[in-house]
Amino acid sequence: MAAISLTKVEQTAPALVGLYKTAGVSLRKHGLDGQRAAVYLVVDHSGSMRPYYKDGSVQALAERVLGLSAHLDDDGSVPVVFFSTDVDAVSDISLADHRGRIDRIVSGLGHMGRTGYHVAMDTVIDHYLDSGSRDPALVVFQTDGGPSDKVAAERYLCRAAKLPVFWQFIGFGDPDGKQFDFLRRLDELAVPGKRVVDNAGFFHAGTDPRTVPDAELYDRLVGEFPQWLAAARARGIVA
């Protein structure tokens, strides 16, 4: 059973009903029906991301993640971390207030800096631990390039493998671009040589992420989550 009912979504966010239904199909397909999770969205706010904010790609991703979250988490809201050189903002998008939400947040932010994965990861980890959640976390981490500090990003991911947190990276941009070489390598980090479990996945959404079909996007967002859950439970990381 979904954390939030279809009726409530129809009442509070009718524009998201289609996304909610499609997300439910993907969750059932991957054996995740009834699974609970704290869902986070991390979005790149570096300078090269400007076109993706302007064309609505980031807003569209946020709404899709919100539709997914309604099945996994009953609070009707997704924490959103905006990062560049530092963490630029920590806010949220909710069923009751999703229209134009990303633009409203970004309009109050300043300079779009570089790409510091590790500062965003640290913020998510602190938020999750401070929340006291007993459910595992699914973090959708969007970026259009590699991190400014690769050593720190890898170190944070490996340390976080001991926590009930799964990182699903999604790339905006040319799938063949070398800017994603680091994420490809991060996705394949050795287990147990580098980390206790495989706690991350990565896929490309292309140069126009809005055109990725909802069903395909949801399959990619949750496709590796069940394997991680099984491995994390076997190691006592997830109850």
Coordinates of C-alpha atoms in Angstrom, one line a residue:
M1 CA 0.0 0.0 0.0
A2 CA 1.2 3.5 -0.8
A3 CA 2.2 5.8 2.0
I4 CA -0.2 8.5 0.6
S5 CA -3.4 7.4 -1.1
L6 CA -4.5 8.2 -4.6
T7 CA -7.5 10.1 -3.2
K8 CA -5.2 12.4 -1.2
V9 CA -3.0 13.0 -4.3
E10 CA -6.1 13.8 -6.3
Q11 CA -7.2 16.3 -3.7
T12 CA -3.8 18.0 -3.0
A13 CA -1.9 17.7 -6.3
P14 CA -4.2 16.7 -9.2
A15 CA -1.5 17.6 -11.8
L16 CA 0.7 14.8 -10.3
V17 CA -1.8 12.0 -10.4
G18 CA -0.4 10.6 -13.6
L19 CA 3.2 10.6 -12.2
Y20 CA 1.9 9.0 -9.0
K21 CA 0.3 6.2 -10.9
T22 CA 3.3 5.6 -13.1
A23 CA 5.6 5.5 -10.2
G24 CA 3.4 2.9 -8.5
V25 CA 3.7 0.6 -11.5
S26 CA 7.5 0.8 -11.4
L27 CA 7.6 0.2 -7.7
R28 CA 5.4 -2.9 -8.0
K29 CA 7.6 -4.1 -10.9
H30 CA 10.7 -4.0 -8.8
G31 CA 9.1 -5.6 -5.7
L32 CA 8.9 -2.4 -3.8
D33 CA 5.2 -2.1 -3.2
G34 CA 4.6 -1.1 0.4
Q35 CA 8.3 -0.2 0.9
R36 CA 8.9 2.9 3.0
A37 CA 11.8 5.2 2.5
A38 CA 12.8 8.8 3.2
V39 CA 13.2 10.4 -0.2
Y40 CA 15.6 13.3 -0.9
L41 CA 16.4 15.3 -4.0
V42 CA 19.8 16.9 -4.5
V43 CA 20.1 19.3 -7.5
D44 CA 23.2 20.8 -9.1
H45 CA 23.2 24.6 -8.9
S46 CA 26.5 25.1 -10.7
G47 CA 26.9 27.7 -13.5
S48 CA 26.5 25.1 -16.3
M49 CA 23.1 24.1 -15.0
R50 CA 21.5 27.4 -15.9
P51 CA 19.8 26.1 -19.1
Y52 CA 18.2 23.2 -17.2
Y53 CA 16.6 25.6 -14.7
K54 CA 15.4 27.9 -17.5
D55 CA 13.8 25.1 -19.6
G56 CA 12.0 23.5 -16.7
S57 CA 14.1 20.3 -16.5
V58 CA 14.8 20.7 -12.8
Q59 CA 11.2 21.5 -11.9
A60 CA 10.1 18.5 -13.9
L61 CA 12.5 16.2 -12.1
A62 CA 11.4 17.5 -8.8
E63 CA 7.7 16.8 -9.6
R64 CA 8.6 13.3 -10.7
V65 CA 10.5 12.6 -7.5
L66 CA 7.6 14.0 -5.5
G67 CA 5.2 11.6 -7.3
L68 CA 7.5 8.7 -6.4
S69 CA 7.9 9.9 -2.8
A70 CA 4.2 9.8 -2.2
H71 CA 4.4 6.0 -2.4
L72 CA 7.4 5.7 -0.1
D73 CA 6.9 8.5 2.5
D74 CA 3.7 9.8 4.1
D75 CA 4.7 13.4 4.8
G76 CA 3.9 14.6 1.2
S77 CA 7.1 16.5 1.0
V78 CA 10.6 16.0 -0.4
P79 CA 13.7 17.8 1.1
V80 CA 15.6 19.5 -1.7
V81 CA 19.3 20.4 -1.4
F82 CA 20.8 22.9 -3.9
F83 CA 24.5 22.7 -4.2
S84 CA 27.4 24.3 -6.1
T85 CA 30.7 25.2 -4.5
D86 CA 28.8 25.0 -1.2
V87 CA 25.3 24.2 -0.2
D88 CA 23.2 27.0 -1.6
A89 CA 19.9 26.1 -0.1
V90 CA 18.0 23.4 1.8
S91 CA 14.3 23.6 1.1
D92 CA 11.4 21.3 0.0
I93 CA 8.8 20.6 -2.6
S94 CA 5.4 19.3 -1.4
L95 CA 2.2 18.0 -2.9
A96 CA 0.4 21.1 -1.7
D97 CA 2.9 23.5 -3.1
H98 CA 4.8 22.1 -6.1
R99 CA 3.9 24.4 -9.0
G100 CA 6.8 26.6 -9.9
R101 CA 8.5 25.7 -6.6
I102 CA 12.0 25.3 -8.0
D103 CA 11.9 28.7 -9.7
R104 CA 10.7 30.3 -6.5
I105 CA 13.6 28.9 -4.5
V106 CA 16.3 29.6 -7.1
S107 CA 15.1 33.2 -7.6
G108 CA 16.4 33.8 -4.1
L109 CA 19.8 32.2 -4.5
G110 CA 23.0 33.9 -5.5
H111 CA 26.0 33.0 -7.5
M112 CA 26.0 29.6 -9.3
G113 CA 29.4 28.2 -8.4
R114 CA 31.3 25.0 -9.0
T115 CA 30.3 21.3 -8.3
G116 CA 30.9 20.2 -4.8
Y117 CA 29.2 16.8 -4.4
H118 CA 30.6 16.2 -0.9
V119 CA 29.1 19.3 0.6
A120 CA 25.6 18.2 -0.6
M121 CA 26.2 14.6 0.6
D122 CA 27.3 15.8 4.0
T123 CA 24.1 17.9 4.3
V124 CA 21.8 15.0 3.3
I125 CA 23.5 12.7 5.8
D126 CA 23.1 15.2 8.6
H127 CA 19.5 15.9 7.7
Y128 CA 18.7 12.2 7.6
L129 CA 20.4 11.4 10.9
D130 CA 18.9 14.4 12.6
S131 CA 15.4 13.3 11.4
G132 CA 15.5 10.2 13.4
S133 CA 13.9 8.2 10.6
R134 CA 13.8 4.4 11.0
D135 CA 13.3 4.0 7.2
P136 CA 16.1 3.8 4.7
A137 CA 16.8 6.8 2.5
L138 CA 16.6 7.1 -1.3
V139 CA 18.6 10.1 -2.5
V140 CA 18.1 11.2 -6.1
F141 CA 21.3 13.2 -6.8
Q142 CA 21.2 15.2 -10.1
T143 CA 24.2 16.8 -11.7
D144 CA 25.5 17.8 -15.1
G145 CA 29.1 17.0 -14.5
G146 CA 31.9 15.6 -12.3
P147 CA 32.8 17.0 -8.9
S148 CA 35.3 19.7 -8.2
D149 CA 36.8 17.5 -5.5
K150 CA 36.8 13.9 -6.6
V151 CA 38.7 12.6 -3.6
A152 CA 36.2 14.1 -1.2
A153 CA 33.2 12.8 -3.2
E154 CA 34.5 9.2 -3.2
R155 CA 35.4 9.4 0.4
Y156 CA 31.9 10.5 1.4
L157 CA 30.3 7.8 -0.7
C158 CA 32.4 5.1 0.8
R159 CA 31.9 6.3 4.4
A160 CA 28.1 6.6 3.7
A161 CA 28.0 2.9 2.7
K162 CA 27.7 2.1 6.4
L163 CA 24.5 4.1 6.6
P164 CA 21.0 3.2 5.4
V165 CA 21.2 5.6 2.5
F166 CA 21.2 4.8 -1.2
W167 CA 22.5 7.4 -3.7
Q168 CA 20.9 7.3 -7.2
F169 CA 22.9 9.7 -9.4
I170 CA 21.2 11.1 -12.5
G171 CA 23.2 13.0 -15.2
F172 CA 21.8 15.8 -17.3
G173 CA 23.8 16.3 -20.5
D174 CA 25.6 14.4 -23.2
P175 CA 25.6 10.7 -22.2
D176 CA 29.0 10.2 -24.1
G177 CA 30.6 13.2 -22.4
K178 CA 33.7 12.8 -20.3
Q179 CA 32.1 14.9 -17.6
F180 CA 30.5 11.7 -16.4
D181 CA 33.6 9.5 -16.3
F182 CA 33.9 10.0 -12.5
L183 CA 30.3 9.0 -11.9
R184 CA 30.8 5.9 -14.0
R185 CA 33.8 5.0 -11.9
L186 CA 31.9 5.8 -8.7
D187 CA 29.1 3.5 -9.7
E188 CA 31.6 0.6 -10.0
L189 CA 33.7 1.1 -6.9
A190 CA 34.8 -2.2 -5.4
V191 CA 32.8 -4.0 -2.8
P192 CA 34.1 -4.8 -0.1
G193 CA 37.5 -3.3 -1.2
K194 CA 36.3 0.3 -1.1
R195 CA 32.8 0.1 0.5
V196 CA 30.9 -2.4 2.5
V197 CA 27.9 -2.5 0.1
D198 CA 27.2 -1.0 -3.4
N199 CA 25.3 2.1 -2.2
A200 CA 25.0 4.0 -5.5
G201 CA 23.7 3.9 -9.0
F202 CA 24.1 6.2 -12.0
F203 CA 22.2 6.8 -15.3
H204 CA 22.0 9.5 -17.9
A205 CA 18.8 11.4 -18.7
G206 CA 20.4 13.0 -21.8
T207 CA 20.5 16.5 -23.1
D208 CA 16.8 17.1 -22.7
P209 CA 15.8 15.2 -19.5
R210 CA 12.1 16.2 -19.9
T211 CA 11.8 13.9 -22.9
V212 CA 12.7 10.7 -20.9
P213 CA 9.3 8.9 -20.5
D214 CA 8.0 8.8 -16.9
A215 CA 8.0 5.0 -16.8
E216 CA 11.6 4.8 -18.0
L217 CA 12.7 7.4 -15.5
Y218 CA 11.0 5.7 -12.6
D219 CA 12.5 2.3 -13.6
R220 CA 15.9 3.8 -13.6
L221 CA 15.4 5.7 -10.3
V222 CA 14.4 2.6 -8.4
G223 CA 16.0 -0.2 -10.4
E224 CA 19.0 -0.7 -8.1
F225 CA 17.3 0.1 -4.9
P226 CA 16.0 -3.5 -4.2
Q227 CA 19.5 -5.0 -4.6
W228 CA 20.9 -2.4 -2.2
L229 CA 18.2 -3.0 0.3
A230 CA 18.9 -6.8 0.3
A231 CA 22.7 -6.2 0.7
A232 CA 22.2 -3.6 3.4
R233 CA 19.8 -5.8 5.3
A234 CA 22.3 -8.7 5.1
R235 CA 25.0 -6.5 6.7
G236 CA 22.6 -5.1 9.3
I237 CA 22.7 -1.6 7.8
V238 CA 19.0 -1.6 7.2
A239 CA 16.7 -3.2 9.7

